[in-house]
Amino acid sequence: MSNLKTILSLLEGAELKNCPSPESIEIEKVLPLTGKNAKFISFVSSKAFVNDAKASEAAAILVTPEIAELIADKTLIVVPQVELALSTVLLHFSPLKKPDGKIASNAVIHPTAKIGENTSIGNFVTIGEGSVIGKNCLISDGVKIDNDVVIGDESRIGMNCAFYHGTRIGNRFTVFANSTFGGDGFGFVFANGKHNKLPQVGRVIIGDDVEVGANCTVDRGAITDTTIGNGCKFDNMVHIAHNCKVGNHVVIAGQSGLAGSVTLGDYVIIGGACAISDHLTLVEGTIIAGGTSLRTSPKAKDVYIGWDLGLNFPDFQKYRVNIKNIVVLNKWIKRIKDVEKKLGIDLPDPS
């Protein structure tokens, strides 16, 4: 249980409207506008939900200044960015688990490994020779950390993740269950009737404030390192192949993959189920729409979409229209041929 005055104090730059006594308004949770518990706070981030807000039973509603002008007689918390304020409120009511410095008795930690202050280590964790874990980390059950791995301060490692030797992870890293970092890249040479493995001797190096979903893989470099910049966010089942160079604040949605030696500039966004072919470069700010297969490097910053076409969004729209026109044209050709047949007209097809 909390009150509106306390919540308001958490939100920098927030302004309260239509509520003279915020300390008297009790808040128990965050719910959608359609919630029926009167002791909840909700939010509106789009004009499309203004009518829902007017009918809502929420005790208070997070809104932008623009939307606040459209809603009267409701207790409003006016903030610059609704989603950002919402994240603060959600963490207030549902705080993350905090490390307590406890180390499970069945964890196996090499004597040369260094564990930072107040770091928690779960059941059946193994930490190898020479590895360094920062302070205030939370290492969940079943995590396997190989030799000479570094994981920065305030990191949260999900269950059963694996970190191969030499991997370097920055501060405030978050990863969910069953992801793997630093496994061998997919490097083989075909000779003498078989696929011969090329040794993968690079590392994985990840910056600060990176979040990775469940069941992701980041391969070590073949010779040079695979690198991921600061602030990157990867969804579930994302694959980063060997020698990729990922810039800062890159976002990659679920089931997308980068083939070997792809370079992504800062602030690139890749939608779900995308396939980026090897050795391509995407310049800063490029956006790849979901389901796109890219085999050539885009020439400029733009929104690209399509299946193995490498088209930007306007050109893809033209492509779709042309396909539709061809389908319609073929229908007209059939109708004309049917009419000619009924009229007894026998003309050769144009070549």
One Martini backbone bead per residue (centre of mass of N, CA, C, O) as a GRO file, in nm:
protein
  351
    1MET     BB    1   0.098   0.035   0.020
    2SER     BB    2   0.011   0.367  -0.088
    3ASN     BB    3   0.052   0.708  -0.188
    4LEU     BB    4   0.035   0.978  -0.393
    5LYS     BB    5   0.265   1.141  -0.268
    6THR     BB    6   0.483   0.926  -0.295
    7ILE     BB    7   0.467   0.888  -0.601
    8LEU     BB    8   0.527   1.181  -0.679
    9SER     BB    9   0.823   1.179  -0.553
   10LEU     BB   10   0.937   0.973  -0.784
   11LEU     BB   11   0.860   1.202  -1.006
   12GLU     BB   12   1.018   1.384  -1.218
   13GLY     BB   13   0.829   1.665  -1.305
   14ALA     BB   14   0.565   1.632  -1.164
   15GLU     BB   15   0.201   1.692  -1.194
   16LEU     BB   16  -0.081   1.775  -1.006
   17LYS     BB   17  -0.435   1.709  -1.070
   18ASN     BB   18  -0.729   1.718  -0.900
   19CYS     BB   19  -0.564   1.713  -0.596
   20PRO     BB   20  -0.547   1.835  -0.268
   21SER     BB   21  -0.499   1.521  -0.118
   22PRO     BB   22  -0.264   1.288  -0.177
   23GLU     BB   23  -0.228   1.147   0.111
   24SER     BB   24  -0.540   1.021   0.092
   25ILE     BB   25  -0.448   0.844  -0.153
   26GLU     BB   26  -0.478   0.514  -0.217
   27ILE     BB   27  -0.230   0.267  -0.334
   28GLU     BB   28  -0.183  -0.078  -0.460
   29LYS     BB   29  -0.168  -0.051  -0.787
   30VAL     BB   30  -0.136  -0.149  -1.130
   31LEU     BB   31  -0.370  -0.068  -1.398
   32PRO     BB   32  -0.581  -0.062  -1.618
   33LEU     BB   33  -0.847   0.136  -1.700
   34THR     BB   34  -1.053  -0.124  -1.652
   35GLY     BB   35  -1.035  -0.135  -1.372
   36LYS     BB   36  -1.210  -0.206  -1.034
   37ASN     BB   37  -1.002  -0.088  -0.847
   38ALA     BB   38  -0.988   0.213  -0.674
   39LYS     BB   39  -0.668   0.142  -0.579
   40PHE     BB   40  -0.550   0.265  -0.864
   41ILE     BB   41  -0.311   0.303  -1.121
   42SER     BB   42  -0.277   0.466  -1.437
   43PHE     BB   43  -0.265   0.508  -1.808
   44VAL     BB   44  -0.183   0.752  -2.084
   45SER     BB   45  -0.025   0.746  -2.428
   46SER     BB   46  -0.302   0.798  -2.593
   47LYS     BB   47  -0.576   0.936  -2.752
   48ALA     BB   48  -0.731   0.659  -2.789
   49PHE     BB   49  -0.776   0.657  -2.443
   50VAL     BB   50  -0.951   0.893  -2.333
   51ASN     BB   51  -1.234   0.765  -2.290
   52ASP     BB   52  -1.134   0.551  -2.091
   53ALA     BB   53  -1.037   0.755  -1.880
   54LYS     BB   54  -1.315   0.891  -1.820
   55ALA     BB   55  -1.430   0.588  -1.723
   56SER     BB   56  -1.240   0.545  -1.503
   57GLU     BB   57  -1.151   0.412  -1.160
   58ALA     BB   58  -0.905   0.553  -1.113
   59ALA     BB   59  -0.725   0.735  -0.879
   60ALA     BB   60  -0.497   0.762  -1.108
   61ILE     BB   61  -0.331   0.933  -1.396
   62LEU     BB   62  -0.104   0.897  -1.642
   63VAL     BB   63   0.015   1.191  -1.825
   64THR     BB   64   0.033   1.417  -2.060
   65PRO     BB   65  -0.011   1.742  -2.129
   66GLU     BB   66  -0.189   1.695  -2.378
   67ILE     BB   67  -0.395   1.494  -2.242
   68ALA     BB   68  -0.482   1.667  -1.998
   69GLU     BB   69  -0.664   1.865  -2.175
   70LEU     BB   70  -0.887   1.612  -2.229
   71ILE     BB   71  -0.910   1.577  -1.903
   72ALA     BB   72  -1.164   1.589  -1.668
   73ASP     BB   73  -1.220   1.511  -1.336
   74LYS     BB   74  -0.925   1.393  -1.285
   75THR     BB   75  -0.665   1.234  -1.148
   76LEU     BB   76  -0.347   1.376  -1.237
   77ILE     BB   77  -0.026   1.278  -1.375
   78VAL     BB   78   0.208   1.493  -1.504
   79VAL     BB   79   0.429   1.386  -1.770
   80PRO     BB   80   0.659   1.365  -2.017
   81GLN     BB   81   0.678   1.030  -1.974
   82VAL     BB   82   0.481   0.769  -1.924
   83GLU     BB   83   0.656   0.507  -1.945
   84LEU     BB   84   0.876   0.601  -1.749
   85ALA     BB   85   0.690   0.642  -1.506
   86LEU     BB   86   0.573   0.358  -1.501
   87SER     BB   87   0.835   0.208  -1.429
   88THR     BB   88   0.862   0.338  -1.148
   89VAL     BB   89   0.590   0.240  -1.032
   90LEU     BB   90   0.627  -0.063  -1.072
   91LEU     BB   91   0.884  -0.084  -0.888
   92HIS     BB   92   0.742   0.010  -0.631
   93PHE     BB   93   0.534  -0.246  -0.626
   94SER     BB   94   0.772  -0.435  -0.796
   95PRO     BB   95   1.043  -0.519  -0.683
   96LEU     BB   96   1.341  -0.625  -0.712
   97LYS     BB   97   1.554  -0.849  -0.645
   98LYS     BB   98   1.794  -0.864  -0.391
   99PRO     BB   99   2.093  -0.888  -0.291
  100ASP     BB  100   2.258  -1.073   0.010
  101GLY     BB  101   2.545  -1.242  -0.012
  102LYS     BB  102   2.466  -1.528  -0.066
  103ILE     BB  103   2.607  -1.866  -0.068
  104ALA     BB  104   2.577  -2.156  -0.181
  105SER     BB  105   2.690  -2.466  -0.072
  106ASN     BB  106   2.681  -2.595  -0.387
  107ALA     BB  107   2.881  -2.411  -0.483
  108VAL     BB  108   3.152  -2.368  -0.735
  109ILE     BB  109   3.457  -2.206  -0.635
  110HIS     BB  110   3.735  -2.086  -0.720
  111PRO     BB  111   3.999  -1.967  -0.536
  112THR     BB  112   4.071  -1.733  -0.767
  113ALA     BB  113   3.810  -1.618  -0.741
  114LYS     BB  114   3.608  -1.313  -0.752
  115ILE     BB  115   3.381  -1.171  -0.512
  116GLY     BB  116   3.166  -0.940  -0.460
  117GLU     BB  117   2.998  -0.740  -0.275
  118ASN     BB  118   2.678  -0.867  -0.215
  119THR     BB  119   2.681  -1.133  -0.371
  120SER     BB  120   2.468  -1.367  -0.519
  121ILE     BB  121   2.465  -1.738  -0.502
  122GLY     BB  122   2.340  -2.009  -0.628
  123ASN     BB  123   2.256  -2.308  -0.714
  124PHE     BB  124   2.496  -2.481  -0.889
  125VAL     BB  125   2.726  -2.294  -0.919
  126THR     BB  126   2.996  -2.205  -1.146
  127ILE     BB  127   3.343  -2.084  -1.089
  128GLY     BB  128   3.628  -2.007  -1.235
  129GLU     BB  129   3.936  -1.944  -1.302
  130GLY     BB  130   3.992  -1.596  -1.260
  131SER     BB  131   3.726  -1.490  -1.194
  132VAL     BB  132   3.500  -1.190  -1.202
  133ILE     BB  133   3.270  -1.059  -0.965
  134GLY     BB  134   3.080  -0.825  -0.882
  135LYS     BB  135   2.887  -0.616  -0.716
  136ASN     BB  136   2.558  -0.668  -0.656
  137CYS     BB  137   2.492  -0.954  -0.754
  138LEU     BB  138   2.280  -1.200  -0.942
  139ILE     BB  139   2.322  -1.553  -0.923
  140SER     BB  140   2.165  -1.800  -1.046
  141ASP     BB  141   2.072  -2.097  -1.090
  142GLY     BB  142   2.303  -2.290  -1.286
  143VAL     BB  143   2.541  -2.123  -1.340
  144LYS     BB  144   2.812  -2.095  -1.591
  145ILE     BB  145   3.155  -2.009  -1.516
  146ASP     BB  146   3.434  -1.973  -1.650
  147ASN     BB  147   3.734  -1.887  -1.724
  148ASP     BB  148   3.816  -1.560  -1.729
  149VAL     BB  149   3.566  -1.403  -1.617
  150VAL     BB  150   3.374  -1.092  -1.652
  151ILE     BB  151   3.147  -0.933  -1.415
  152GLY     BB  152   2.974  -0.675  -1.336
  153ASP     BB  153   2.808  -0.466  -1.164
  154GLU     BB  154   2.476  -0.522  -1.102
  155SER     BB  155   2.415  -0.807  -1.198
  156ARG     BB  156   2.171  -1.029  -1.379
  157ILE     BB  157   2.157  -1.385  -1.369
  158GLY     BB  158   2.011  -1.629  -1.513
  159MET     BB  159   1.918  -1.934  -1.541
  160ASN     BB  160   2.154  -2.140  -1.698
  161CYS     BB  161   2.381  -1.979  -1.775
  162ALA     BB  162   2.665  -1.921  -2.010
  163PHE     BB  163   3.031  -1.863  -1.965
  164TYR     BB  164   3.293  -1.838  -2.143
  165HIS     BB  165   3.602  -1.795  -2.186
  166GLY     BB  166   3.690  -1.443  -2.165
  167THR     BB  167   3.447  -1.305  -2.089
  168ARG     BB  168   3.299  -0.964  -2.112
  169ILE     BB  169   3.116  -0.779  -1.863
  170GLY     BB  170   2.937  -0.529  -1.767
  171ASN     BB  171   2.744  -0.318  -1.614
  172ARG     BB  172   2.420  -0.383  -1.556
  173PHE     BB  173   2.353  -0.675  -1.628
  174THR     BB  174   2.092  -0.853  -1.817
  175VAL     BB  175   1.974  -1.199  -1.790
  176PHE     BB  176   1.811  -1.467  -1.896
  177ALA     BB  177   1.746  -1.774  -1.944
  178ASN     BB  178   1.964  -1.983  -2.132
  179SER     BB  179   2.214  -1.820  -2.201
  180THR     BB  180   2.499  -1.766  -2.434
  181PHE     BB  181   2.860  -1.693  -2.390
  182GLY     BB  182   3.137  -1.777  -2.597
  183GLY     BB  183   3.089  -1.959  -2.803
  184ASP     BB  184   3.142  -2.097  -3.084
  185GLY     BB  185   3.170  -2.033  -3.390
  186PHE     BB  186   3.073  -2.085  -3.738
  187GLY     BB  187   3.370  -2.257  -3.831
  188PHE     BB  188   3.444  -2.386  -4.163
  189VAL     BB  189   3.630  -2.620  -4.376
  190PHE     BB  190   3.629  -2.764  -4.691
  191ALA     BB  191   3.807  -3.081  -4.681
  192ASN     BB  192   3.850  -3.398  -4.765
  193GLY     BB  193   3.526  -3.450  -4.742
  194LYS     BB  194   3.511  -3.225  -4.504
  195HIS     BB  195   3.444  -3.052  -4.204
  196ASN     BB  196   3.666  -2.811  -4.078
  197LYS     BB  197   3.767  -2.671  -3.797
  198LEU     BB  198   3.781  -2.341  -3.682
  199PRO     BB  199   3.930  -2.175  -3.463
  200GLN     BB  200   3.802  -1.992  -3.169
  201VAL     BB  201   3.992  -1.702  -3.026
  202GLY     BB  202   3.803  -1.511  -2.934
  203ARG     BB  203   3.566  -1.290  -2.791
  204VAL     BB  204   3.338  -1.150  -2.550
  205ILE     BB  205   3.214  -0.804  -2.553
  206ILE     BB  206   3.031  -0.618  -2.302
  207GLY     BB  207   2.869  -0.362  -2.198
  208ASP     BB  208   2.669  -0.141  -2.054
  209ASP     BB  209   2.334  -0.177  -2.000
  210VAL     BB  210   2.255  -0.473  -2.076
  211GLU     BB  211   1.987  -0.667  -2.238
  212VAL     BB  212   1.891  -1.018  -2.221
  213GLY     BB  213   1.725  -1.274  -2.306
  214ALA     BB  214   1.609  -1.573  -2.370
  215ASN     BB  215   1.781  -1.792  -2.560
  216CYS     BB  216   2.064  -1.674  -2.620
  217THR     BB  217   2.343  -1.592  -2.856
  218VAL     BB  218   2.705  -1.530  -2.820
  219ASP     BB  219   2.975  -1.538  -3.015
  220ARG     BB  220   3.280  -1.583  -3.057
  221GLY     BB  221   3.551  -1.501  -3.206
  222ALA     BB  222   3.776  -1.612  -3.425
  223ILE     BB  223   3.999  -1.367  -3.372
  224THR     BB  224   3.830  -1.153  -3.309
  225ASP     BB  225   3.594  -0.978  -3.145
  226THR     BB  226   3.289  -0.979  -2.998
  227THR     BB  227   3.073  -0.685  -2.994
  228ILE     BB  228   2.889  -0.492  -2.737
  229GLY     BB  229   2.739  -0.223  -2.652
  230ASN     BB  230   2.582   0.010  -2.497
  231GLY     BB  231   2.236  -0.030  -2.423
  232CYS     BB  232   2.147  -0.298  -2.517
  233LYS     BB  233   1.849  -0.480  -2.661
  234PHE     BB  234   1.741  -0.819  -2.623
  235ASP     BB  235   1.555  -1.058  -2.707
  236ASN     BB  236   1.444  -1.347  -2.761
  237MET     BB  237   1.621  -1.548  -2.964
  238VAL     BB  238   1.907  -1.423  -3.013
  239HIS     BB  239   2.168  -1.398  -3.271
  240ILE     BB  240   2.531  -1.369  -3.239
  241ALA     BB  241   2.789  -1.381  -3.429
  242HIS     BB  242   3.093  -1.391  -3.529
  243ASN     BB  243   3.246  -1.070  -3.533
  244CYS     BB  244   3.051  -0.883  -3.430
  245LYS     BB  245   2.947  -0.524  -3.442
  246VAL     BB  246   2.784  -0.363  -3.181
  247GLY     BB  247   2.650  -0.095  -3.091
  248ASN     BB  248   2.480   0.149  -2.939
  249HIS     BB  249   2.152   0.108  -2.861
  250VAL     BB  250   2.057  -0.166  -2.960
  251VAL     BB  251   1.767  -0.327  -3.117
  252ILE     BB  252   1.644  -0.675  -3.078
  253ALA     BB  253   1.421  -0.888  -3.176
  254GLY     BB  254   1.277  -1.177  -3.193
  255GLN     BB  255   1.430  -1.422  -3.391
  256SER     BB  256   1.700  -1.285  -3.452
  257GLY     BB  257   1.992  -1.261  -3.688
  258LEU     BB  258   2.349  -1.261  -3.704
  259ALA     BB  259   2.589  -1.291  -3.898
  260GLY     BB  260   2.897  -1.284  -3.972
  261SER     BB  261   3.047  -0.971  -3.953
  262VAL     BB  262   2.849  -0.772  -3.843
  263THR     BB  263   2.759  -0.416  -3.861
  264LEU     BB  264   2.635  -0.196  -3.605
  265GLY     BB  265   2.514   0.086  -3.541
  266ASP     BB  266   2.386   0.314  -3.371
  267TYR     BB  267   2.045   0.276  -3.311
  268VAL     BB  268   1.961   0.016  -3.410
  269ILE     BB  269   1.670  -0.155  -3.558
  270ILE     BB  270   1.538  -0.492  -3.508
  271GLY     BB  271   1.314  -0.696  -3.588
  272GLY     BB  272   1.140  -0.967  -3.607
  273ALA     BB  273   1.256  -1.227  -3.790
  274CYS     BB  274   1.551  -1.158  -3.878
  275ALA     BB  275   1.802  -1.165  -4.155
  276ILE     BB  276   2.154  -1.113  -4.143
  277SER     BB  277   2.402  -1.106  -4.339
  278ASP     BB  278   2.717  -1.133  -4.399
  279HIS     BB  279   2.920  -0.844  -4.387
  280LEU     BB  280   2.732  -0.628  -4.294
  281THR     BB  281   2.619  -0.274  -4.295
  282LEU     BB  282   2.466  -0.063  -4.043
  283VAL     BB  283   2.377   0.236  -3.997
  284GLU     BB  284   2.293   0.474  -3.811
  285GLY     BB  285   1.941   0.428  -3.746
  286THR     BB  286   1.859   0.178  -3.861
  287ILE     BB  287   1.563   0.003  -3.994
  288ILE     BB  288   1.425  -0.330  -3.943
  289ALA     BB  289   1.174  -0.501  -4.036
  290GLY     BB  290   0.983  -0.747  -3.984
  291GLY     BB  291   1.088  -1.031  -4.174
  292THR     BB  292   1.364  -0.951  -4.279
  293SER     BB  293   1.591  -1.003  -4.556
  294LEU     BB  294   1.947  -0.940  -4.564
  295ARG     BB  295   2.211  -0.910  -4.842
  296THR     BB  296   2.254  -0.598  -4.825
  297SER     BB  297   2.383  -0.298  -4.777
  298PRO     BB  298   2.265  -0.024  -4.683
  299LYS     BB  299   2.306   0.305  -4.808
  300ALA     BB  300   2.107   0.419  -4.580
  301LYS     BB  301   1.923   0.572  -4.363
  302ASP     BB  302   1.636   0.360  -4.285
  303VAL     BB  303   1.349   0.180  -4.381
  304TYR     BB  304   1.347  -0.174  -4.395
  305ILE     BB  305   1.184  -0.412  -4.630
  306GLY     BB  306   1.162  -0.764  -4.675
  307TRP     BB  307   1.253  -1.038  -4.909
  308ASP     BB  308   1.555  -1.015  -5.023
  309LEU     BB  309   1.563  -0.687  -5.128
  310GLY     BB  310   1.669  -0.417  -4.990
  311LEU     BB  311   1.433  -0.221  -4.916
  312ASN     BB  312   1.277   0.042  -4.864
  313PHE     BB  313   0.970   0.136  -4.777
  314PRO     BB  314   0.872   0.285  -5.038
  315ASP     BB  315   0.975   0.063  -5.238
  316PHE     BB  316   0.803  -0.166  -5.116
  317GLN     BB  317   0.529  -0.042  -5.178
  318LYS     BB  318   0.570  -0.046  -5.484
  319TYR     BB  319   0.612  -0.348  -5.508
  320ARG     BB  320   0.332  -0.429  -5.409
  321VAL     BB  321   0.172  -0.281  -5.625
  322ASN     BB  322   0.296  -0.430  -5.869
  323ILE     BB  323   0.199  -0.709  -5.793
  324LYS     BB  324  -0.101  -0.640  -5.799
  325ASN     BB  325  -0.106  -0.545  -6.098
  326ILE     BB  326  -0.021  -0.817  -6.218
  327VAL     BB  327  -0.258  -0.983  -6.115
  328VAL     BB  328  -0.477  -0.811  -6.252
  329LEU     BB  329  -0.369  -0.834  -6.541
  330ASN     BB  330  -0.402  -1.144  -6.565
  331LYS     BB  331  -0.710  -1.135  -6.538
  332TRP     BB  332  -0.760  -0.964  -6.792
  333ILE     BB  333  -0.629  -1.153  -6.996
  334LYS     BB  334  -0.828  -1.386  -6.954
  335ARG     BB  335  -1.084  -1.231  -7.031
  336ILE     BB  336  -0.997  -1.156  -7.319
  337LYS     BB  337  -0.960  -1.446  -7.418
  338ASP     BB  338  -1.253  -1.532  -7.371
  339VAL     BB  339  -1.378  -1.327  -7.564
  340GLU     BB  340  -1.222  -1.411  -7.821
  341LYS     BB  341  -1.332  -1.699  -7.828
  342LYS     BB  342  -1.636  -1.623  -7.855
  343LEU     BB  343  -1.569  -1.440  -8.127
  344GLY     BB  344  -1.335  -1.593  -8.302
  345ILE     BB  345  -1.059  -1.490  -8.210
  346ASP     BB  346  -0.725  -1.551  -8.370
  347LEU     BB  347  -0.445  -1.464  -8.191
  348PRO     BB  348  -0.136  -1.410  -8.131
  349ASP     BB  349   0.082  -1.388  -7.898
  350PRO     BB  350   0.267  -1.163  -7.763
  351SER     BB  351   0.632  -1.123  -7.751
   0.00000   0.00000   0.00000
